[in-house]
Coordinates of C-alpha atoms in Angstrom, one line a residue:
M2 CA 91.7 74.5 75.2
T3 CA 92.8 71.1 73.8
E4 CA 93.3 67.7 75.5
I5 CA 96.1 65.6 74.0
E6 CA 97.9 62.3 74.9
Y7 CA 101.6 62.4 74.8
K8 CA 103.9 59.4 75.6
G9 CA 101.2 57.7 77.7
N10 CA 100.0 60.7 79.7
R11 CA 97.2 63.2 79.0
F12 CA 97.7 67.0 79.0
I13 CA 95.7 70.2 78.5
L14 CA 97.0 72.7 76.0
E15 CA 95.9 76.3 75.9
K16 CA 97.0 78.9 73.4
V17 CA 98.6 82.0 74.7
T18 CA 100.5 85.0 73.3
A19 CA 104.2 84.8 74.3
Y20 CA 105.9 88.3 74.3
S21 CA 109.4 86.8 74.0
Y22 CA 108.3 85.5 70.6
K23 CA 107.2 88.9 69.4
G24 CA 103.5 88.2 69.9
Q25 CA 103.4 84.8 68.3
E26 CA 101.0 82.3 69.6
Q27 CA 102.4 79.6 71.9
Y28 CA 100.9 76.8 74.1
R29 CA 100.6 76.5 77.8
V30 CA 100.6 72.9 79.1
S31 CA 99.0 71.6 82.3
F32 CA 98.5 68.0 83.6
K33 CA 95.3 66.0 83.1
E34 CA 96.1 62.3 83.7
I35 CA 99.5 60.8 84.5
A36 CA 99.7 57.0 84.0
C37 CA 103.4 56.5 83.6
E38 CA 106.4 56.9 85.9
H39 CA 108.2 59.0 83.3
V40 CA 106.4 62.3 82.5
F41 CA 107.5 63.9 79.3
L42 CA 106.2 67.4 78.5
P43 CA 105.3 68.0 74.8
E44 CA 107.6 70.4 73.1
S45 CA 105.2 71.5 70.4
Y46 CA 101.7 70.8 69.0
E47 CA 100.7 71.3 65.3
G48 CA 103.8 73.3 64.7
V49 CA 103.2 75.7 67.6
A50 CA 105.8 75.7 70.5
V51 CA 104.9 74.8 74.1
T52 CA 106.6 77.4 76.2
M53 CA 104.7 77.5 79.5
C54 CA 104.2 74.7 82.0
A55 CA 101.6 75.0 84.8
G56 CA 100.3 72.6 87.4
Y57 CA 96.7 73.6 86.7
A58 CA 94.5 74.7 83.8
S59 CA 93.4 78.3 83.7
N60 CA 89.8 77.4 84.5
Q61 CA 90.8 75.8 87.8
I62 CA 90.5 77.6 91.2
Y63 CA 94.2 78.0 91.8
W64 CA 94.0 79.3 95.4
D65 CA 92.1 76.2 96.6
R66 CA 94.9 73.7 97.1
E67 CA 92.5 70.9 97.8
K68 CA 91.3 71.0 94.2
F69 CA 94.8 70.6 92.8
P70 CA 95.4 67.3 91.1
H71 CA 98.0 65.0 92.6
F72 CA 99.8 62.4 90.5
E73 CA 101.4 59.6 92.7
K74 CA 102.6 57.5 89.8
A75 CA 105.1 60.1 88.5
K76 CA 108.7 59.3 89.4
I77 CA 110.7 61.3 86.8
L78 CA 109.7 64.7 85.2
H79 CA 111.3 65.7 81.9
I80 CA 111.3 69.4 80.9
P81 CA 112.0 70.0 77.2
A82 CA 114.1 72.8 75.6
S83 CA 111.1 74.9 74.6
I84 CA 109.9 75.6 78.1
Q85 CA 110.4 79.2 79.2
F86 CA 108.0 79.6 82.1
I87 CA 107.2 77.1 84.9
D88 CA 104.4 77.5 87.4
I89 CA 103.8 74.3 89.2
H90 CA 103.4 73.3 92.9
N91 CA 105.9 71.1 94.5
D92 CA 103.5 68.5 95.9
I93 CA 101.6 67.9 92.6
F94 CA 104.0 64.9 92.2
P95 CA 104.3 63.6 95.8
E96 CA 106.4 60.6 94.8
L97 CA 108.7 62.3 92.3
E98 CA 112.4 61.1 92.6
R99 CA 114.1 63.2 89.9
V100 CA 113.6 66.1 87.5
D101 CA 115.4 66.4 84.2
V102 CA 115.8 69.5 82.1
D103 CA 116.9 69.3 78.5
L104 CA 120.5 70.5 78.2
S105 CA 119.6 72.8 75.3
N106 CA 117.0 74.7 77.4
K107 CA 118.2 78.3 77.6
Y108 CA 116.1 79.2 80.6
F109 CA 116.4 76.5 83.2
F110 CA 118.8 73.8 84.5
T111 CA 118.6 71.3 87.4
D112 CA 120.7 69.3 89.8
G113 CA 118.0 66.5 89.8
R114 CA 115.9 68.0 92.6
L115 CA 115.9 71.8 92.1
I116 CA 114.8 73.8 89.1
I117 CA 117.0 76.9 88.7
R118 CA 116.6 79.8 86.3
R119 CA 119.8 80.4 84.4
D120 CA 119.9 84.2 84.0
K121 CA 119.2 85.1 87.6
M122 CA 120.5 81.9 89.3
E123 CA 117.1 81.9 90.9
L124 CA 115.8 78.7 92.5
V125 CA 112.3 78.5 91.1
Y126 CA 110.9 75.1 92.4
C127 CA 111.8 72.0 94.3
P128 CA 109.5 69.4 92.7
V129 CA 111.3 66.5 94.4
C130 CA 109.8 67.4 97.7
R131 CA 110.6 64.3 99.9
G132 CA 113.8 63.4 101.7
E133 CA 115.6 63.9 105.0
S134 CA 118.1 66.6 103.9
L135 CA 118.7 69.0 101.1
E136 CA 121.6 71.2 100.1
I137 CA 121.2 74.6 98.4
P138 CA 124.2 75.1 96.0
E139 CA 126.4 78.1 96.6
Y140 CA 125.6 79.5 93.1
V141 CA 121.9 80.1 94.0
R142 CA 121.4 83.8 94.5
R143 CA 117.7 84.1 94.9
I144 CA 114.9 81.8 96.0
H145 CA 111.5 82.4 94.3
D146 CA 108.2 82.7 96.1
D147 CA 106.7 79.3 97.0
A148 CA 109.9 77.5 95.9
F149 CA 109.8 75.1 98.9
E150 CA 106.1 75.2 99.7
G151 CA 104.9 71.9 101.0
T152 CA 108.3 70.1 100.9
M153 CA 109.0 67.4 103.5
Y154 CA 112.7 67.9 104.2
T155 CA 113.7 68.0 107.8
E156 CA 117.1 69.7 107.2
I157 CA 118.0 72.3 104.5
R158 CA 121.6 73.4 104.4
F159 CA 123.0 76.5 102.5
L160 CA 126.4 75.9 101.1
G161 CA 127.2 79.5 100.2
K162 CA 126.2 83.0 101.3
A163 CA 122.5 83.4 102.2
P164 CA 120.6 84.2 99.0
V165 CA 117.8 86.7 98.7
I166 CA 114.7 84.8 99.8
S167 CA 111.1 85.7 98.8
S168 CA 108.6 86.1 101.6
D169 CA 106.7 82.8 101.2
A170 CA 109.5 80.6 99.8
F171 CA 109.3 78.0 102.7
K172 CA 105.6 78.3 103.7
R173 CA 104.0 75.0 104.7
S174 CA 107.4 73.3 104.5
R175 CA 108.3 70.7 107.2
W176 CA 111.7 72.3 107.7
L177 CA 110.3 75.7 108.5
G178 CA 107.7 74.3 110.9
S179 CA 110.1 72.2 112.9
Q180 CA 112.6 75.0 113.7
E181 CA 112.2 77.4 116.5
S182 CA 114.7 79.8 114.9
I183 CA 116.6 79.6 111.6
I184 CA 119.9 81.1 110.6
I185 CA 120.9 81.1 107.0
G186 CA 124.6 82.1 106.6
D187 CA 124.9 85.5 108.3
M188 CA 121.1 86.1 108.0
L189 CA 118.4 85.6 110.7
Y190 CA 115.5 84.0 108.9
K191 CA 113.2 82.9 111.7
I192 CA 112.9 84.0 115.3
P193 CA 111.2 82.4 118.3
E194 CA 108.0 84.1 119.4
D195 CA 109.3 85.4 122.7
D196 CA 109.3 88.8 124.4
R197 CA 113.1 88.9 124.3
L198 CA 115.2 88.3 121.2
E199 CA 118.9 87.7 121.5
V200 CA 120.5 87.7 118.1
P201 CA 123.8 85.7 117.7
D202 CA 127.0 87.8 117.3
H203 CA 127.7 86.6 113.8
I204 CA 124.4 87.8 112.3
R205 CA 124.8 90.7 109.9
R206 CA 121.3 91.0 108.5
F207 CA 117.7 90.1 109.0
D208 CA 115.4 88.5 106.5
P209 CA 113.2 91.3 105.1
Y210 CA 110.0 89.5 106.3
V211 CA 111.1 88.0 109.5
F212 CA 109.2 90.4 111.9
R213 CA 106.2 90.4 109.6
R214 CA 105.9 86.7 109.9
Y215 CA 106.8 86.1 113.5
G216 CA 105.9 89.3 115.3
S217 CA 107.8 92.0 117.2
P218 CA 109.7 91.1 120.5
R219 CA 109.5 93.6 123.3
E220 CA 113.3 93.6 123.8
M221 CA 116.0 93.1 121.3
V222 CA 119.7 92.5 121.9
T223 CA 121.5 92.5 118.6
P224 CA 124.9 93.1 116.9
V225 CA 123.2 94.8 114.0
L226 CA 120.2 97.1 113.5
P227 CA 117.2 96.0 111.5
G228 CA 116.6 97.9 108.3
R229 CA 113.9 100.2 107.0
L230 CA 111.7 97.3 105.8
H231 CA 111.4 96.0 109.3
M232 CA 110.3 99.2 111.0
E233 CA 106.6 98.8 110.1
Y234 CA 106.5 95.5 112.0
L235 CA 108.5 96.4 115.1
T236 CA 105.6 98.2 116.7
D237 CA 105.9 96.4 120.1
C238 CA 109.7 96.6 120.6
H239 CA 110.5 99.0 123.4
F240 CA 114.1 98.2 124.3
L241 CA 117.1 97.9 122.0
K242 CA 120.7 97.0 122.9
L243 CA 123.3 97.1 120.2
T244 CA 126.2 94.8 121.1
S245 CA 128.7 95.4 118.3
R246 CA 131.2 98.3 118.6
T247 CA 131.6 98.5 114.8
A248 CA 128.0 98.1 113.7
P249 CA 126.7 101.0 111.6
V250 CA 123.9 103.0 113.2
N251 CA 121.4 104.3 110.7
M252 CA 119.7 107.2 112.4
A253 CA 117.0 107.5 109.7
C254 CA 115.9 103.9 110.6
L255 CA 115.9 104.6 114.3
R256 CA 113.7 107.6 113.8
M257 CA 111.2 105.4 112.1
W258 CA 111.2 103.1 115.2
E259 CA 108.5 105.0 117.1
S260 CA 107.9 102.3 119.8
L261 CA 111.4 102.5 121.3
E262 CA 111.7 103.8 124.9
D263 CA 115.3 103.0 125.6
V264 CA 118.5 102.4 123.5
E265 CA 121.8 101.1 124.7
I266 CA 124.8 101.1 122.4
A267 CA 127.9 99.1 123.2
E268 CA 130.5 101.0 125.2
G269 CA 133.4 102.1 123.0
H270 CA 131.3 102.3 119.8
R271 CA 133.2 104.0 117.1
Q272 CA 130.5 106.6 116.4
Y273 CA 127.9 106.9 119.2
R274 CA 127.3 106.5 122.9
T275 CA 124.2 106.4 125.0
V276 CA 123.3 108.1 128.3
D277 CA 120.0 107.2 130.0
G278 CA 118.7 105.8 126.8
V279 CA 119.5 108.9 124.7
I280 CA 122.0 108.7 121.8
Y281 CA 124.9 111.2 121.6
S282 CA 127.9 111.4 119.4
R283 CA 131.0 109.7 120.7
D284 CA 132.5 113.0 121.9
G285 CA 129.1 114.1 123.5
R286 CA 128.9 117.3 121.4
V287 CA 125.8 116.2 119.4
L288 CA 122.5 115.0 120.7
A289 CA 121.7 112.5 118.0
W290 CA 118.4 111.0 119.0
Y291 CA 115.9 111.0 121.8
P292 CA 113.7 107.8 121.5
C293 CA 110.2 108.5 120.3
H294 CA 108.4 106.5 123.1
K295 CA 110.7 107.5 126.0
R296 CA 108.7 108.4 129.1
G297 CA 109.0 111.7 130.9
D298 CA 107.6 115.2 130.8
T299 CA 110.8 117.2 130.9
F300 CA 114.3 117.0 129.5
T301 CA 117.3 119.2 129.9
V302 CA 120.0 119.0 127.2
P303 CA 123.2 118.3 129.1
D304 CA 126.0 120.9 129.3
G305 CA 128.6 120.3 126.6
V306 CA 126.2 119.4 123.9
Q307 CA 126.7 122.0 121.1
K308 CA 124.3 120.7 118.5
I309 CA 120.9 119.0 118.5
A310 CA 120.9 116.9 115.4
E311 CA 118.2 116.9 112.7
F312 CA 114.9 115.2 113.8
A313 CA 116.5 114.4 117.2
F314 CA 113.2 114.8 119.0
A315 CA 110.9 114.3 116.1
N316 CA 107.7 112.4 116.8
Q317 CA 108.4 112.3 120.6
A318 CA 105.2 111.3 122.3
Y319 CA 105.6 112.4 126.0
L320 CA 107.9 115.4 126.4
K321 CA 106.1 118.7 127.5
R322 CA 109.2 120.8 128.2
I323 CA 112.7 120.9 126.7
T324 CA 115.4 123.1 128.2
M325 CA 118.7 123.7 126.3
S326 CA 121.9 124.3 128.1
D327 CA 123.9 127.4 127.2
S328 CA 126.4 125.3 125.3
V329 CA 123.9 124.6 122.5
R330 CA 124.8 126.6 119.4
A331 CA 123.0 124.9 116.5
L332 CA 119.8 123.0 115.7
G333 CA 119.3 120.5 112.9
A334 CA 116.4 120.6 110.5
G335 CA 113.1 119.3 112.0
A336 CA 114.7 118.6 115.4
F337 CA 111.4 119.0 117.3
S338 CA 108.8 118.3 114.5
N339 CA 105.6 116.6 115.5
C340 CA 106.4 116.5 119.2
R341 CA 102.8 116.0 120.0
M342 CA 102.8 117.0 123.7
L343 CA 105.5 119.7 123.7
E344 CA 104.3 122.9 125.4
H345 CA 107.5 124.8 126.4
V346 CA 110.9 125.3 124.9
D347 CA 113.7 127.1 126.7
F348 CA 116.2 128.1 124.0
S349 CA 119.9 128.5 124.5
P350 CA 120.9 132.2 124.2
G351 CA 123.6 131.2 121.7
I352 CA 121.3 130.0 119.0
R353 CA 121.3 132.4 116.0
E354 CA 119.1 130.6 113.6
I355 CA 116.4 128.0 113.1
P356 CA 117.3 126.3 109.9
D357 CA 114.9 125.8 106.9
A358 CA 113.0 122.6 106.5
S359 CA 114.6 120.0 104.3
I360 CA 113.6 120.7 100.7
Y361 CA 112.9 117.0 100.2
R362 CA 111.5 115.9 103.5
R363 CA 109.9 119.1 104.8
H364 CA 109.2 119.0 108.6
G365 CA 109.9 122.5 110.0
M366 CA 111.6 122.8 113.3
F367 CA 108.3 122.8 115.3
E368 CA 105.9 121.7 112.6
G369 CA 103.0 119.7 114.0
C370 CA 103.6 120.6 117.7
S371 CA 99.9 121.0 118.4
H372 CA 100.3 121.8 122.2
L373 CA 103.0 124.5 121.7
K374 CA 101.0 127.7 122.3
S375 CA 103.6 130.4 123.0
I376 CA 107.3 130.8 122.3
V377 CA 110.1 133.3 123.0
L378 CA 112.9 133.2 120.5
P379 CA 116.5 134.0 121.5
D380 CA 117.6 137.6 121.4
K381 CA 120.5 136.8 119.0
M382 CA 118.5 134.9 116.5
T383 CA 118.7 136.4 113.0
Y384 CA 117.0 133.8 110.9
L385 CA 113.7 131.9 111.3
G386 CA 113.6 129.0 108.9
S387 CA 110.9 127.9 106.5
F388 CA 107.9 125.9 107.9
A389 CA 109.3 126.4 111.4
F390 CA 105.9 126.6 113.2
Q391 CA 103.6 125.4 110.4
N392 CA 100.5 123.6 111.7
S393 CA 101.6 124.0 115.3
G394 CA 99.3 125.2 118.1
L395 CA 101.2 128.5 118.3
Q396 CA 99.0 131.5 119.6
S397 CA 101.7 134.0 120.4
I398 CA 105.4 134.5 119.6
E399 CA 108.0 137.0 120.8
L400 CA 110.6 137.7 118.1
G401 CA 114.0 138.9 119.0
E402 CA 115.1 142.5 118.1
K403 CA 117.9 141.1 115.8
L404 CA 115.8 138.9 113.7
E405 CA 116.4 139.8 110.0
Q406 CA 114.5 137.2 107.9
I407 CA 111.5 134.8 108.2
G408 CA 111.4 131.9 105.9
E409 CA 108.4 130.6 103.8
Y410 CA 105.4 129.5 105.8
A411 CA 107.4 129.8 109.0
L412 CA 104.6 131.2 111.1
M413 CA 101.7 129.5 109.3
A414 CA 99.8 128.5 112.5
E415 CA 96.1 128.7 112.4
K416 CA 95.7 130.3 115.9
L417 CA 98.5 132.8 115.5
E418 CA 96.4 135.9 114.5
E419 CA 98.5 138.7 115.9
I420 CA 102.2 139.2 115.2
R421 CA 104.6 142.0 116.0
L422 CA 107.6 142.2 113.7
P423 CA 110.7 144.0 115.1
S424 CA 112.3 146.8 113.1
S425 CA 115.3 144.6 112.3
V426 CA 113.2 142.3 110.0
K427 CA 114.3 142.9 106.4
R428 CA 112.2 140.2 104.6
V429 CA 109.4 137.8 105.3
G430 CA 108.9 134.7 103.2
R431 CA 105.9 133.7 101.2
G432 CA 103.0 132.4 103.4
S433 CA 104.9 133.0 106.6
L434 CA 102.0 135.1 108.0
F435 CA 99.3 133.1 106.3
Y436 CA 96.7 133.2 109.2
A437 CA 97.6 136.6 110.6
K438 CA 94.7 139.0 111.1
K439 CA 96.8 141.8 112.6
V440 CA 100.5 142.5 112.0
T441 CA 102.6 145.3 113.5
A442 CA 105.5 146.3 111.4
Y443 CA 107.8 149.2 110.8
E444 CA 107.6 151.2 107.6
G445 CA 110.4 150.4 105.2
T446 CA 111.0 146.9 106.6
A447 CA 109.6 143.4 106.1
R448 CA 109.8 143.2 102.3
G449 CA 107.4 140.6 100.9
L450 CA 104.8 141.3 103.6
V451 CA 101.9 141.0 101.2
S452 CA 102.8 137.6 99.8
A453 CA 103.5 136.5 103.4
V454 CA 99.9 137.1 104.2
N455 CA 98.2 136.3 100.9
T456 CA 99.5 133.4 98.9
H457 CA 98.6 129.8 97.9
W458 CA 98.9 126.7 100.1
P459 CA 102.3 124.9 100.2
G460 CA 102.5 122.7 97.2
E461 CA 99.6 124.4 95.4
K462 CA 100.2 126.0 92.1
E463 CA 100.0 129.8 91.9
S464 CA 97.6 129.6 89.0
A465 CA 95.1 127.6 91.1
P466 CA 91.6 128.8 90.3
N467 CA 89.4 130.6 92.8
L468 CA 92.3 131.1 95.2
K469 CA 90.9 132.4 98.5
W470 CA 92.9 134.8 100.6
S471 CA 92.3 136.3 104.0
S472 CA 92.3 139.9 105.0
C473 CA 94.8 141.5 107.4
W474 CA 95.3 144.8 109.0
V475 CA 98.9 146.0 109.3
E476 CA 99.7 148.6 112.0
V477 CA 102.5 150.6 110.6
L478 CA 105.1 152.1 113.0
H479 CA 107.7 154.8 112.1
R480 CA 111.2 154.5 113.4
K481 CA 111.8 158.2 114.0
S482 CA 108.4 159.2 115.5
E483 CA 105.4 157.8 117.3
K484 CA 103.3 158.1 114.2
R485 CA 101.1 155.1 113.5
D486 CA 99.4 154.3 110.3
S487 CA 97.3 151.5 108.8
F488 CA 97.9 149.3 105.8
Y489 CA 94.9 147.1 104.9
I490 CA 95.6 143.9 103.0
P491 CA 92.3 142.8 101.5
G492 CA 91.4 139.2 100.9
S493 CA 89.1 139.6 97.9
L494 CA 91.7 141.4 95.7
K495 CA 92.1 139.8 92.4
M496 CA 95.3 137.9 92.1
S497 CA 96.3 139.7 89.0
A498 CA 96.2 143.0 90.9
A499 CA 98.2 141.9 94.0
Y500 CA 101.3 143.6 92.6
H501 CA 99.7 147.0 93.5
L502 CA 100.0 146.1 97.1
E503 CA 103.5 144.7 96.8
Y504 CA 104.7 147.9 95.1
A505 CA 102.9 150.0 97.7
W506 CA 104.6 148.3 100.6
N507 CA 108.0 147.2 99.4
G508 CA 109.6 150.7 99.6
D509 CA 111.1 152.9 102.2
H510 CA 107.7 154.6 102.5
I511 CA 104.2 153.4 101.6
D512 CA 103.2 154.4 98.1
Y513 CA 99.6 155.3 98.6
E514 CA 99.1 156.3 95.0
E515 CA 99.9 152.7 94.0
Y516 CA 97.9 151.3 96.9
D517 CA 94.7 153.2 95.9
Q518 CA 94.7 151.4 92.6
C519 CA 93.4 148.3 94.4
L520 CA 89.9 149.7 95.1
E521 CA 88.3 148.7 91.8
K522 CA 89.9 145.2 91.9
L523 CA 88.1 144.1 95.1
S524 CA 85.2 141.7 94.6
D525 CA 83.8 141.6 98.1
S526 CA 81.4 144.6 98.8
D527 CA 82.0 144.7 102.6
E528 CA 85.7 144.6 102.1
K529 CA 85.5 147.2 99.5
L530 CA 83.7 149.5 102.0
E531 CA 86.4 148.8 104.5
F532 CA 89.1 149.6 102.0
A533 CA 87.3 152.8 100.9
Q534 CA 86.6 153.9 104.4
Y535 CA 90.2 153.7 105.4
G536 CA 91.3 155.4 102.2
L537 CA 88.8 158.2 102.7
L538 CA 89.8 158.9 106.3
R539 CA 93.5 158.8 105.5
K540 CA 93.2 161.6 102.9
R541 CA 93.6 165.1 104.0
D542 CA 91.2 167.9 103.0
G543 CA 92.0 169.3 99.6
E544 CA 93.9 166.2 98.5
E545 CA 92.7 164.4 95.4
N546 CA 90.5 161.6 96.6
I547 CA 89.5 158.7 94.4
Y548 CA 87.3 157.2 97.2
E549 CA 84.7 160.0 97.5
D550 CA 82.6 159.1 94.5
Y551 CA 82.4 155.5 95.6
V552 CA 81.7 156.4 99.2
R553 CA 78.9 158.9 98.1
R554 CA 77.2 155.9 96.4
V555 CA 77.4 153.7 99.4
S556 CA 77.4 156.3 102.2
F557 CA 74.3 155.0 104.0
K558 CA 75.5 151.4 104.0
L559 CA 79.0 152.6 105.2
G560 CA 77.4 154.8 107.9
C561 CA 75.3 151.9 109.2
R562 CA 78.3 149.6 109.2
L563 CA 80.3 152.0 111.4
L564 CA 77.4 152.5 113.8
E565 CA 76.9 148.7 114.1
Q566 CA 80.6 148.3 114.9
G567 CA 80.5 151.1 117.5
R568 CA 83.2 153.0 115.7
E569 CA 82.0 156.5 116.7
K570 CA 85.2 158.3 115.9
E571 CA 85.3 157.0 112.4
F572 CA 81.7 157.7 111.8
L573 CA 82.1 161.4 112.9
S574 CA 85.1 161.7 110.6
L575 CA 83.1 160.4 107.7
L576 CA 80.3 162.9 108.6
K577 CA 82.7 165.7 108.7
R578 CA 83.8 165.0 105.1
D579 CA 80.3 165.8 103.9
V580 CA 80.0 162.9 101.5
I581 CA 76.7 161.6 102.9
G582 CA 73.6 162.9 101.1
E583 CA 70.6 164.5 103.0
N584 CA 68.3 161.6 102.5
S585 CA 70.9 159.2 103.8
L586 CA 71.5 161.4 106.8
Q587 CA 67.8 161.3 107.6
K588 CA 67.9 157.5 107.6
L589 CA 71.1 157.4 109.6
L590 CA 69.6 159.7 112.2
K591 CA 66.6 157.4 112.6
Y592 CA 68.9 154.3 112.7
S593 CA 71.2 156.0 115.3
N594 CA 68.3 156.9 117.5
E595 CA 67.1 153.3 117.4
R596 CA 70.5 152.1 118.5
G597 CA 70.8 154.6 121.3
E598 CA 73.8 156.3 119.8
T599 CA 73.1 159.7 121.4
V600 CA 76.4 161.4 120.5
C601 CA 76.2 160.4 116.8
S602 CA 72.5 161.4 116.7
A603 CA 73.3 164.8 118.1
Y604 CA 76.0 165.3 115.5
I605 CA 73.8 164.2 112.6
A606 CA 71.0 166.4 113.7
D607 CA 73.3 169.4 114.1
F608 CA 74.8 168.6 110.6
L609 CA 71.4 168.5 109.0
R610 CA 70.3 171.7 110.6
K611 CA 73.4 173.6 109.4
K612 CA 73.1 172.2 105.9
K613 CA 69.5 173.5 105.7
G614 CA 70.6 176.8 107.0
G615 CA 73.3 177.0 104.3
K616 CA 76.1 177.1 106.7
K617 CA 79.4 175.2 106.5
A618 CA 78.3 172.0 108.1
S619 CA 81.6 170.8 109.4
S620 CA 82.7 174.1 111.1
S621 CA 81.7 173.2 114.6
F622 CA 83.1 169.6 114.7
R623 CA 85.8 169.0 117.2
I624 CA 87.0 165.3 116.8

């Protein structure tokens, strides 16, 4: 840091690295003492260019304005050709009358009061900060942050179209503080702090920061809708009236406006109309949007509406029941997602599918509806889309007999533990039965059932380490008989062996030879017992049985487990197969007596007696 005197004034020079000069060292100049009316900035020092001008040295506390120097003697500020960056505050020269920029400066030019960057036509600073009125030239396209901070003009006029204005361009300016509302061209820049805002008809846009600075009105009457940037700050606005018949209506923006209770669109609007605060297409065939904060427990979709648009009821905070008229034929993606209080939905019988969630925005049809506990799908529905009920409160669902396909994660609801699949189902998507503990399905249907139960979380890589699955019992029905079977999907099966289960299920008949290969790939001992017990009891006498050796080794543990679970029939079937050793039988007899299982105790005692007598132990069993 170096102090120098230049043309009667003192400056502070600091070396910096300027990227525009390919890393060469340059100087940054700031003001130390100003003794002359004319302030000339140095262009170089000891052969090194001065490229930056700042109102303060780097060791000053720049956020404390009271510590900034103020130089009352300065009347004219001269900026040389070398200056590329300017960072000064307007009121550092409170008596400045004119600013000059060297005509050969490639970066800035001036009209005598304003400093403007050439490449962007951006108004950077207004160092001449005193006067009654000021005109902003029409060629100014942008106004930089703090450009008019602290200026004392009472009137500022814009000669051209309103430029892009940074958030704090006019902070602490007299002009901003003296106006209740400010309109710049066709843009609303400042609003009065009232409950009701009436926007003039010629306004076509809002300043991006207007509601952040001045708060949210409760009611807004406007010819044009605020944009996406405003939604975060319109948290207290409950009523909207759109007065222009030609104004575009951005439904995506409206859906972000969660505080709205009522919407009124000008009669004769080219695209939409409103009835009781709800937005419909002009012809009434599409229900476009139901306000998020609209009060009321129930709503019936009017007759004549053929489609409920995407996200039409999304994030609704009060509705508990929605009834669709028979005219409804189609539902848009995510139409009811995150309806927090929704408990009942009465579908139109004409609906044939629930569409998939958007691949980019997700939000299944009823995703996040935490109060929705039961649902009956229409009889004609053939397709249930992806993520339809994910993270909902669903506990029971009745699927129509024409349903053919269930999309990915469609029924991934934590409390939905039992599901019955109709015989019409051809395929179930990955993760669609993620939380199911019991599934009823017809043999030869529901391809993909295994990965519907056991898969990774949405968005999680399939190669994720230590992937934890859950177990599920599948009750298998047969189309041409009343025969019932079981297909156990274990949770501790190694991921690399899951294909055995897929191959076993995804055929016209269950391939038990493939299914049995899973036994040695189970890591949980209790689950392995369950799997072996089912496999052993499924095999007929005389059939090759890969489970017997394993069951003989764990027969006592398996017997105790069945007794503890009160599964008497299964225990007696196991006893009949004669895979339990004599010592284990003695222990089981004692354990059965302790538990008061008199029937089992009698069978064990009879079995032991006949074994000692050399008779065929199982000959007297009638199970």
